Coordinates of C-alpha atoms in Angstrom, one line a residue:
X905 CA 0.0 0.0 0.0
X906 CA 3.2 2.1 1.1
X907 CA 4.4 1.1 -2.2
X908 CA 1.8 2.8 -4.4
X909 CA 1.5 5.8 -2.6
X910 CA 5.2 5.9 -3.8
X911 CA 4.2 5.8 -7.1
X912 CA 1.0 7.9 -7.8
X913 CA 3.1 11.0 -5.9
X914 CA 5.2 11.6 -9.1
X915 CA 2.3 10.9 -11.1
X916 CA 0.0 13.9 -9.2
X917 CA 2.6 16.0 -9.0
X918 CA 3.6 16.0 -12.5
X919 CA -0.5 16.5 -13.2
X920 CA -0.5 19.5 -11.0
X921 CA 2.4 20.7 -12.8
X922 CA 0.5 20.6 -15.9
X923 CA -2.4 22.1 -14.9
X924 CA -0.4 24.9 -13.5
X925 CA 0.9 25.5 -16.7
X926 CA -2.0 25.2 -18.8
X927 CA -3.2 28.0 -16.0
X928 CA -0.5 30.2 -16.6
X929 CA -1.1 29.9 -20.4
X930 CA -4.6 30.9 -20.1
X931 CA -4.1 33.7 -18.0
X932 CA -1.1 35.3 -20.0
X933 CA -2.1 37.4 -23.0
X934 CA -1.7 35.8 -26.2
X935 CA 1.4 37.8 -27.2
X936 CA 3.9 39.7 -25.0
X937 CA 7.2 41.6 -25.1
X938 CA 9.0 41.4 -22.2
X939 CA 12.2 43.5 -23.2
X940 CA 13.8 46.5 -21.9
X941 CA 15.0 50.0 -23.7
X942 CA 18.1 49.6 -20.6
X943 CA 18.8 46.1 -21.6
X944 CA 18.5 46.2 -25.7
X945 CA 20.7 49.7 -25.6
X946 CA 23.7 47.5 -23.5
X947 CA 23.2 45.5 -26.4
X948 CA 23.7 47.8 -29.0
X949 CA 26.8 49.6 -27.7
X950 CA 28.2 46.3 -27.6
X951 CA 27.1 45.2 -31.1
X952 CA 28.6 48.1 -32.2
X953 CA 31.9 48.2 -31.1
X954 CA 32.8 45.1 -31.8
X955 CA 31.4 45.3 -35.1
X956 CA 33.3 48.6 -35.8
X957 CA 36.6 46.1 -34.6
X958 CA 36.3 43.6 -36.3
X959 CA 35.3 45.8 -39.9
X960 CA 31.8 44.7 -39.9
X961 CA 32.7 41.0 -39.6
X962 CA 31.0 41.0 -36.2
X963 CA 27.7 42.5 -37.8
X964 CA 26.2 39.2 -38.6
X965 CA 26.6 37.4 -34.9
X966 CA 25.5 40.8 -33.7
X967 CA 22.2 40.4 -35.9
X968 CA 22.1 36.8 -34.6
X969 CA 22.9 38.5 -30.5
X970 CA 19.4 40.6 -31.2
X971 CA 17.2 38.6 -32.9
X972 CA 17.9 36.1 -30.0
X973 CA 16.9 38.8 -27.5
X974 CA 13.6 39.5 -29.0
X975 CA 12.5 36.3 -29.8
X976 CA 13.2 34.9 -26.2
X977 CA 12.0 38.4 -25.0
X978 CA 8.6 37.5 -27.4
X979 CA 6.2 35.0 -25.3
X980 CA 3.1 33.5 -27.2
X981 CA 0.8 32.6 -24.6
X982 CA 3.6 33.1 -21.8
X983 CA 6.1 30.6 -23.3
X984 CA 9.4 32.5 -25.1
X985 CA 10.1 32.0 -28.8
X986 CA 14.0 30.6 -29.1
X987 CA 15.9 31.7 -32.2
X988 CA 18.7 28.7 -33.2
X989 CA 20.3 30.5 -36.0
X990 CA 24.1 31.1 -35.9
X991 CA 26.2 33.9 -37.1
X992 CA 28.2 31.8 -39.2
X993 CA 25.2 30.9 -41.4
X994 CA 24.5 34.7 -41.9
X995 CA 28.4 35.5 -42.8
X996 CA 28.6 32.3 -45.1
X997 CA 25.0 32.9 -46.9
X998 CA 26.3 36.9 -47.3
X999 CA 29.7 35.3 -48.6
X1000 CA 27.4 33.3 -51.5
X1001 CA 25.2 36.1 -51.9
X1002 CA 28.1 38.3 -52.6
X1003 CA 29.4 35.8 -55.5
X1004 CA 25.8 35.2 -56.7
X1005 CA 25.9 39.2 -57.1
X1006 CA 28.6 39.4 -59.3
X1007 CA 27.6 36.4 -61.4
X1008 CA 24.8 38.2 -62.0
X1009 CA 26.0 41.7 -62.5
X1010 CA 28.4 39.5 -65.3
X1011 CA 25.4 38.1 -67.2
X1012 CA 23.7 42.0 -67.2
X1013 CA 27.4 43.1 -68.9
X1014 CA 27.7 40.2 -71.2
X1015 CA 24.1 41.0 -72.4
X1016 CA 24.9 44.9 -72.9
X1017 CA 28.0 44.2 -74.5
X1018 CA 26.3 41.4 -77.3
X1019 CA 23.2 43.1 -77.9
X1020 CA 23.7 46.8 -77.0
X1021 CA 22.7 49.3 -73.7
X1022 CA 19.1 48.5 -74.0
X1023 CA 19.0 45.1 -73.8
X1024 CA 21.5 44.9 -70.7
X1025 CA 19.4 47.1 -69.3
X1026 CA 16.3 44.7 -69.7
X1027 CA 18.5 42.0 -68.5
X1028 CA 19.5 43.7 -65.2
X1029 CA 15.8 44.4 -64.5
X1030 CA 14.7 41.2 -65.0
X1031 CA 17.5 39.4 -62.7
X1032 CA 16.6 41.9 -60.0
X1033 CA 13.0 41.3 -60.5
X1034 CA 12.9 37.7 -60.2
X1035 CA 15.7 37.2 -57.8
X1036 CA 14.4 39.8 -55.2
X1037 CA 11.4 37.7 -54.5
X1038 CA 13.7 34.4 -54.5
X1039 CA 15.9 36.0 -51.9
X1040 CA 12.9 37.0 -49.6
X1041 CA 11.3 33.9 -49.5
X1042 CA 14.6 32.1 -48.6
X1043 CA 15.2 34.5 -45.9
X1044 CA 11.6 34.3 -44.7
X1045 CA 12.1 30.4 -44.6
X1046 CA 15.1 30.4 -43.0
X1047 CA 14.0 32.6 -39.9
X1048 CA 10.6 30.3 -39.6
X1049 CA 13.0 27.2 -39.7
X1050 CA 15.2 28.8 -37.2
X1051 CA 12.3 30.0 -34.7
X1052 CA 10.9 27.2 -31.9
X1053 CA 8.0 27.1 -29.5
X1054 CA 7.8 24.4 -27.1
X1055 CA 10.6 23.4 -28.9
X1056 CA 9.1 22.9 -31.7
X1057 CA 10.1 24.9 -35.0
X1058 CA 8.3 26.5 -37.7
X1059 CA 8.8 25.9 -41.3
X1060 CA 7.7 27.6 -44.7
X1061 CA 6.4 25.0 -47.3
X1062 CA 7.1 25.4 -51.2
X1063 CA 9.1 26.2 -54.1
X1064 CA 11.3 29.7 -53.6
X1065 CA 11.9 29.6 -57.8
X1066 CA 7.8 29.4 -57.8
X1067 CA 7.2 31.9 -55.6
X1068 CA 9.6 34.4 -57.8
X1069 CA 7.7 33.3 -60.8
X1070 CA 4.3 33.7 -59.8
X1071 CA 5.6 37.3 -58.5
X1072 CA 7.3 38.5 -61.4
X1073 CA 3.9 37.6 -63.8
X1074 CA 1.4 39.5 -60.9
X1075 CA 4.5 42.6 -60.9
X1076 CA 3.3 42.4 -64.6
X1077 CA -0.1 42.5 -64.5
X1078 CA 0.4 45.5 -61.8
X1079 CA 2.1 46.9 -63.9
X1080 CA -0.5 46.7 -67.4
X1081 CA -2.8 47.9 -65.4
X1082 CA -1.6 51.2 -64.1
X1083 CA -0.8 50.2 -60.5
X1084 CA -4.5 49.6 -60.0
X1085 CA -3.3 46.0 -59.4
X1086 CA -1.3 46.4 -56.9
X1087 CA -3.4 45.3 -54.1
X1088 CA -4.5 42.4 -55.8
X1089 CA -0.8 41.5 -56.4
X1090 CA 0.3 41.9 -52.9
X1091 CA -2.6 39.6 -51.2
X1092 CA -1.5 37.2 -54.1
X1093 CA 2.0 37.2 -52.7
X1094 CA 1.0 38.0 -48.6
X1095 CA -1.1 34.4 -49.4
X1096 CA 1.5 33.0 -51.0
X1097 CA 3.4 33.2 -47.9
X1098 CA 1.2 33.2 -44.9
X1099 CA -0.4 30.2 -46.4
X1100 CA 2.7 27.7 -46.4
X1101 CA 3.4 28.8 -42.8
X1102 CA 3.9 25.5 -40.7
X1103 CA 4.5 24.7 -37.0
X1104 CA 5.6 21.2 -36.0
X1105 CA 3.3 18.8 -38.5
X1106 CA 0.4 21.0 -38.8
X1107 CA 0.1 24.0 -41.2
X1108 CA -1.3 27.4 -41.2
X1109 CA -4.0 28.3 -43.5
X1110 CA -4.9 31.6 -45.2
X1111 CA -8.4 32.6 -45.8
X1112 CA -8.1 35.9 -46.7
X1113 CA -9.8 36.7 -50.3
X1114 CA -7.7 39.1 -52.4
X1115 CA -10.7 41.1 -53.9
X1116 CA -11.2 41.7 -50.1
X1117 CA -8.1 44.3 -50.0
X1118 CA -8.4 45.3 -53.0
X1119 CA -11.8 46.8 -51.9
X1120 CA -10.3 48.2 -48.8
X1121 CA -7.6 49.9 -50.8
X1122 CA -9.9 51.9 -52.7
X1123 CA -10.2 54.6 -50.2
X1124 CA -6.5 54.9 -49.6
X1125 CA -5.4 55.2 -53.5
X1126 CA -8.3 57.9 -53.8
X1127 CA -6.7 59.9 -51.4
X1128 CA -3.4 59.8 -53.3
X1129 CA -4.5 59.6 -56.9
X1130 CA -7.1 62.7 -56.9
X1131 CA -5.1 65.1 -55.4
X1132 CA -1.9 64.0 -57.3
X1133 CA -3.7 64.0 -60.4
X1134 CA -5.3 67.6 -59.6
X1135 CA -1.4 68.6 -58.8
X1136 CA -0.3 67.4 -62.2
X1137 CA -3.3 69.7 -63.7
X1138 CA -2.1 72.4 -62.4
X1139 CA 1.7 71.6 -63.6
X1140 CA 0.5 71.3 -66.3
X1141 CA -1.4 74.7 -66.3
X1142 CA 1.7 76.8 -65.0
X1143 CA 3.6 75.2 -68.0
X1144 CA 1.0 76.0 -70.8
X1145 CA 1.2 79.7 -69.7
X1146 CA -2.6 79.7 -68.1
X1147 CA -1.5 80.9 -65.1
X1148 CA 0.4 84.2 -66.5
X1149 CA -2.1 86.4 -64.8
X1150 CA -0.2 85.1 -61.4
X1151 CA 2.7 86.7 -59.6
X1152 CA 5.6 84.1 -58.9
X1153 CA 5.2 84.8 -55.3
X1154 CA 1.5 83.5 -55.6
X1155 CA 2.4 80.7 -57.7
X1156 CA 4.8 79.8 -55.1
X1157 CA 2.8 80.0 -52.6
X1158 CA 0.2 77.8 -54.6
X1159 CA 2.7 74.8 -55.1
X1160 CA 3.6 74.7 -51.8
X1161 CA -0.1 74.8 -50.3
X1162 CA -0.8 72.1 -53.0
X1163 CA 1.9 69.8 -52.4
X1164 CA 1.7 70.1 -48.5
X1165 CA -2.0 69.0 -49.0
X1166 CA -0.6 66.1 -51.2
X1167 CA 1.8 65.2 -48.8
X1168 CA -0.4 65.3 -45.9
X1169 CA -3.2 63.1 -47.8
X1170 CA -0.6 60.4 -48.6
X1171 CA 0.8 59.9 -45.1
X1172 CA -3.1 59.5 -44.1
X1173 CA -3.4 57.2 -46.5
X1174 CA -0.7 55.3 -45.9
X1175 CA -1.7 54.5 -42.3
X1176 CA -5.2 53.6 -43.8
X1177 CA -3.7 51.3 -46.0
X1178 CA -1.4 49.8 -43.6
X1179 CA -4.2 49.2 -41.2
X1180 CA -6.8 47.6 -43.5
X1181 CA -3.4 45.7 -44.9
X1182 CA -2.5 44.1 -41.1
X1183 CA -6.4 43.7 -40.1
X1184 CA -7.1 41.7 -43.4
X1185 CA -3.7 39.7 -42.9
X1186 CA -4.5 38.6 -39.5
X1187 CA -8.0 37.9 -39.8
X1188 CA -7.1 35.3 -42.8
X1189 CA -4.7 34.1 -40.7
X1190 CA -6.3 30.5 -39.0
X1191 CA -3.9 27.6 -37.0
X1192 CA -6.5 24.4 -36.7
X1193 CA -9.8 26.2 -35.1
X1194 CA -8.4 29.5 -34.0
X1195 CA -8.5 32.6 -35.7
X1196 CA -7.0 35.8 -35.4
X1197 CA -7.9 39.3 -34.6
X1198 CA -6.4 42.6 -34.7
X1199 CA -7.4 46.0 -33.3
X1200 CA -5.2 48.3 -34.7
X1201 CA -6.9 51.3 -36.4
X1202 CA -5.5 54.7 -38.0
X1203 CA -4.9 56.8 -35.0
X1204 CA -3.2 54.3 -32.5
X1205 CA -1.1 53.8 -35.1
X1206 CA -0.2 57.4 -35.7
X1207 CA 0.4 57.9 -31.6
X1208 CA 2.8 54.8 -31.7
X1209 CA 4.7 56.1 -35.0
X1210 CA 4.7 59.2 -33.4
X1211 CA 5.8 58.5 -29.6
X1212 CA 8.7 56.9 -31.6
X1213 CA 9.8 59.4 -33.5
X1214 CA 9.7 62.2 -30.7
X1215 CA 11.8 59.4 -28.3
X1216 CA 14.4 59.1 -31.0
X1217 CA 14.5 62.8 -31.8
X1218 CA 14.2 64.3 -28.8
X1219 CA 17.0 62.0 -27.6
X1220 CA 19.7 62.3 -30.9
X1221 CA 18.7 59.0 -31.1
X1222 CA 20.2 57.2 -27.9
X1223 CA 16.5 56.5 -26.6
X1224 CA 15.8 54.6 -29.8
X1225 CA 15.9 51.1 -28.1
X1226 CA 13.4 52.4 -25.5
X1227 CA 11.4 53.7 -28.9
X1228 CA 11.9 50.6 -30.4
X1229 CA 10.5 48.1 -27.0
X1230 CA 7.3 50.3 -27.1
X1231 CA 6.9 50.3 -30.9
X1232 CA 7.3 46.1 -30.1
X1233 CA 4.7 46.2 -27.0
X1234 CA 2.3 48.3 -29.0
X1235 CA 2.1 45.5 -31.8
X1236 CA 2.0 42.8 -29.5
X1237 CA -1.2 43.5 -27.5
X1238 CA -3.1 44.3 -30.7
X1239 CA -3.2 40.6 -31.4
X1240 CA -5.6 38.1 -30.2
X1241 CA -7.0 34.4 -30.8
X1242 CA -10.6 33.5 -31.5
X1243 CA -10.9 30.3 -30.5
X1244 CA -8.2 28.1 -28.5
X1245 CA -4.7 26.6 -29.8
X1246 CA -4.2 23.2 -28.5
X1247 CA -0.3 23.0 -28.5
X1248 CA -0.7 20.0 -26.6
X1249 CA -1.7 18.7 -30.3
X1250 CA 1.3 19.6 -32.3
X1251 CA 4.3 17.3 -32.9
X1252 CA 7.7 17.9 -34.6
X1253 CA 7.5 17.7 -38.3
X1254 CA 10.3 17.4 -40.8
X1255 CA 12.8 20.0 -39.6
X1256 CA 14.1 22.0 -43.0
X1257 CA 17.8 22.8 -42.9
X1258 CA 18.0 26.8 -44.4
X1259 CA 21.4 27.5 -44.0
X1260 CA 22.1 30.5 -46.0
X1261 CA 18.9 31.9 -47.2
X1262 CA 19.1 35.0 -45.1
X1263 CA 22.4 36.2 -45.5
X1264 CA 21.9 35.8 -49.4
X1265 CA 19.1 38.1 -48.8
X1266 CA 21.3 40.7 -47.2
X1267 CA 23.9 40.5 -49.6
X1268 CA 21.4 41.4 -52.1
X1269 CA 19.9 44.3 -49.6
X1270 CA 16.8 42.7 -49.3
X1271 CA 17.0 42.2 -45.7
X1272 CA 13.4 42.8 -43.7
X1273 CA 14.4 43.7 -40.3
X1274 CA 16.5 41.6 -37.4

């Protein structure tokens, strides 16, 4: 009898455990920041120095220093992302990049030099175009590869050489059509992505419908378009001499009234856009039976863009890591779930092994942030 007490102790303990866990997970918001401006600024001066030591060398185990401090600083449900990638992958993927460069950049000249300027020209443009998109989605999947949750790490599922394909033909059809495309291009691609998220065995899906942005991006390209194209009127007017009855100092005064006006309307709509843009990502956004919401709107955004800006200014730019944790927390608490993720269901998947994806991507300047 002694005996068995012995061994259904563990057992209840490790239950209570559990439970305390699963308690603590359900009373912790869904997404948290738990860095410090004092902490990421120590960081910095560090990552600088030795960077500026070692010629820049250091740069890419600094970049690997802080993206290790914000993911293990970012908690989903009160458990800390952990970020495995090394600084070595980043210096040897830059070192490819940098030869993959001047391939390229060898191809463009061989082209100009056999068929003349114009054609080199094309060349160029059409390398960048498709291998800017190839770049990004390697860099994209090696950070998801390289990011764990309960030990478990993320992946990104298809073809990179597809993905720059498929981008390059809806670039195209943006472009036939004026730009008034663009929106439909860029849920194409946001879907292309979100959609071949995966975590352990189980994938994301994407549910958002790209007619639905392109709808929400009418408002935002008005505000732009009619006022530019009321600005180019008027160009066009003090050109043609059908303004002569103006002084220059009015005219001056004219352009500058106009173009503050124009300015002014496309900063609006740019937070409009960004808005609708994050609200419809999120909300397509769906991991087994829970959802996503997201409450940012116009004006929150606008305080946060602006409380980060005055800290950086105000300070020469020392108090940018304390700009830059309350930029973080103010993203963070926008998010939440509708409906619950069972973790306890996910299991480790095949693990894919991106080893240079990202520093390619820098090489080629198309680096995204951390």
């Amino acid at each position: 009898m002694h005996h068995e007490n012995n061994v259904q102790a563990p057992a209840e303990a490790g239950e209570t455990m559990h439970h305390a866990a699963s308690d603590a997970a359900a009373t912790a918001p869904f997404l948290a920041f738990t860095g410090t401006g004092k902490s990421l600024f120590f960081l910095y001066i560090i990552n600088g120095l030795l960077t500026i030591l070692t010629l820049g060398i250091y740069s890419f185990w600094g970049t690997t220093k802080i993206r290790r401090y914000f993911w293990s600083h970012t908690k989903v449900q009160g458990e800390p992302l952990e970020y495995t990638g090394t600084g070595g992958q980043l210096f040897v993927g830059f070192l490819i990049g940098i030869v993959l460069l001047g391939l390229l950049a060898l191809i463009a000249l061989a082209t100009d030099m056999l068929f003349g300027p114009p054609a080199g020209t094309l060349t160029g443009i059409l390398i960048a175009l498709l291998f800017a998109p190839y770049a990004i989605f390697r860099s994209m999947r090696f950070r998801l590869a390289h990011t764990r949750l309960h030990g478990i790490p993320f992946g990104l599922e298809g073809s990179p050489v597809r993905f720059a394909g498929r981008t390059l033909l809806r670039s195209f059809i943006a472009l036939v059509t004026l730009g008034l495309m663009i929106p439909w291009a860029y849920a194409k691609v946001t879907a292309d992505i979100l959609g071949n998220i995966r975590y352990g065995d189980k994938m994301f899906t994407f549910t958002g419908k790209p007619m639905a942005l392109v709808k929400a991006a009418i408002l935002p390209m008005l505000l732009v378009i009619v006022p530019m194209a009321a600005y180019v009127g008027f160009l066009v007017m003090l050109a043609s001499g059908s303004l002569a009855g103006y002084s220059s100092s009015e005219l001056r005064t004219l352009i500058l009234i106009i173009a503050s006006a124009l300015g002014l309307l496309t900063f609006i709509s740019s937070l409009l856009w960004q808005c609708r843009f994050i609200r419809w990502a999120a909300t397509g956004m769906h991991f087994g039976e829970a959802g996503l919401t997201c409450s940012i709107t116009p004006l929150r955004l606008f305080v946060a863009l602006l409380k980060f800006m005055l800290i950086t200014l105000f300070t020469l730019g020392i108090g940018l890591p304390w700009a830059i944790v309350g930029l973080q927390r103010f993203f963070m608490q926008l998010y939440e779930p509708t409906g619950d993720i069972v973790f306890a269901d996910v299991h480790r998947g095949p693990e894919q092994h991106e080893a240079t994806g990202d520093g390619i991507a820098q090489a080629f300047d198309f680096d995204m942030g951390f």
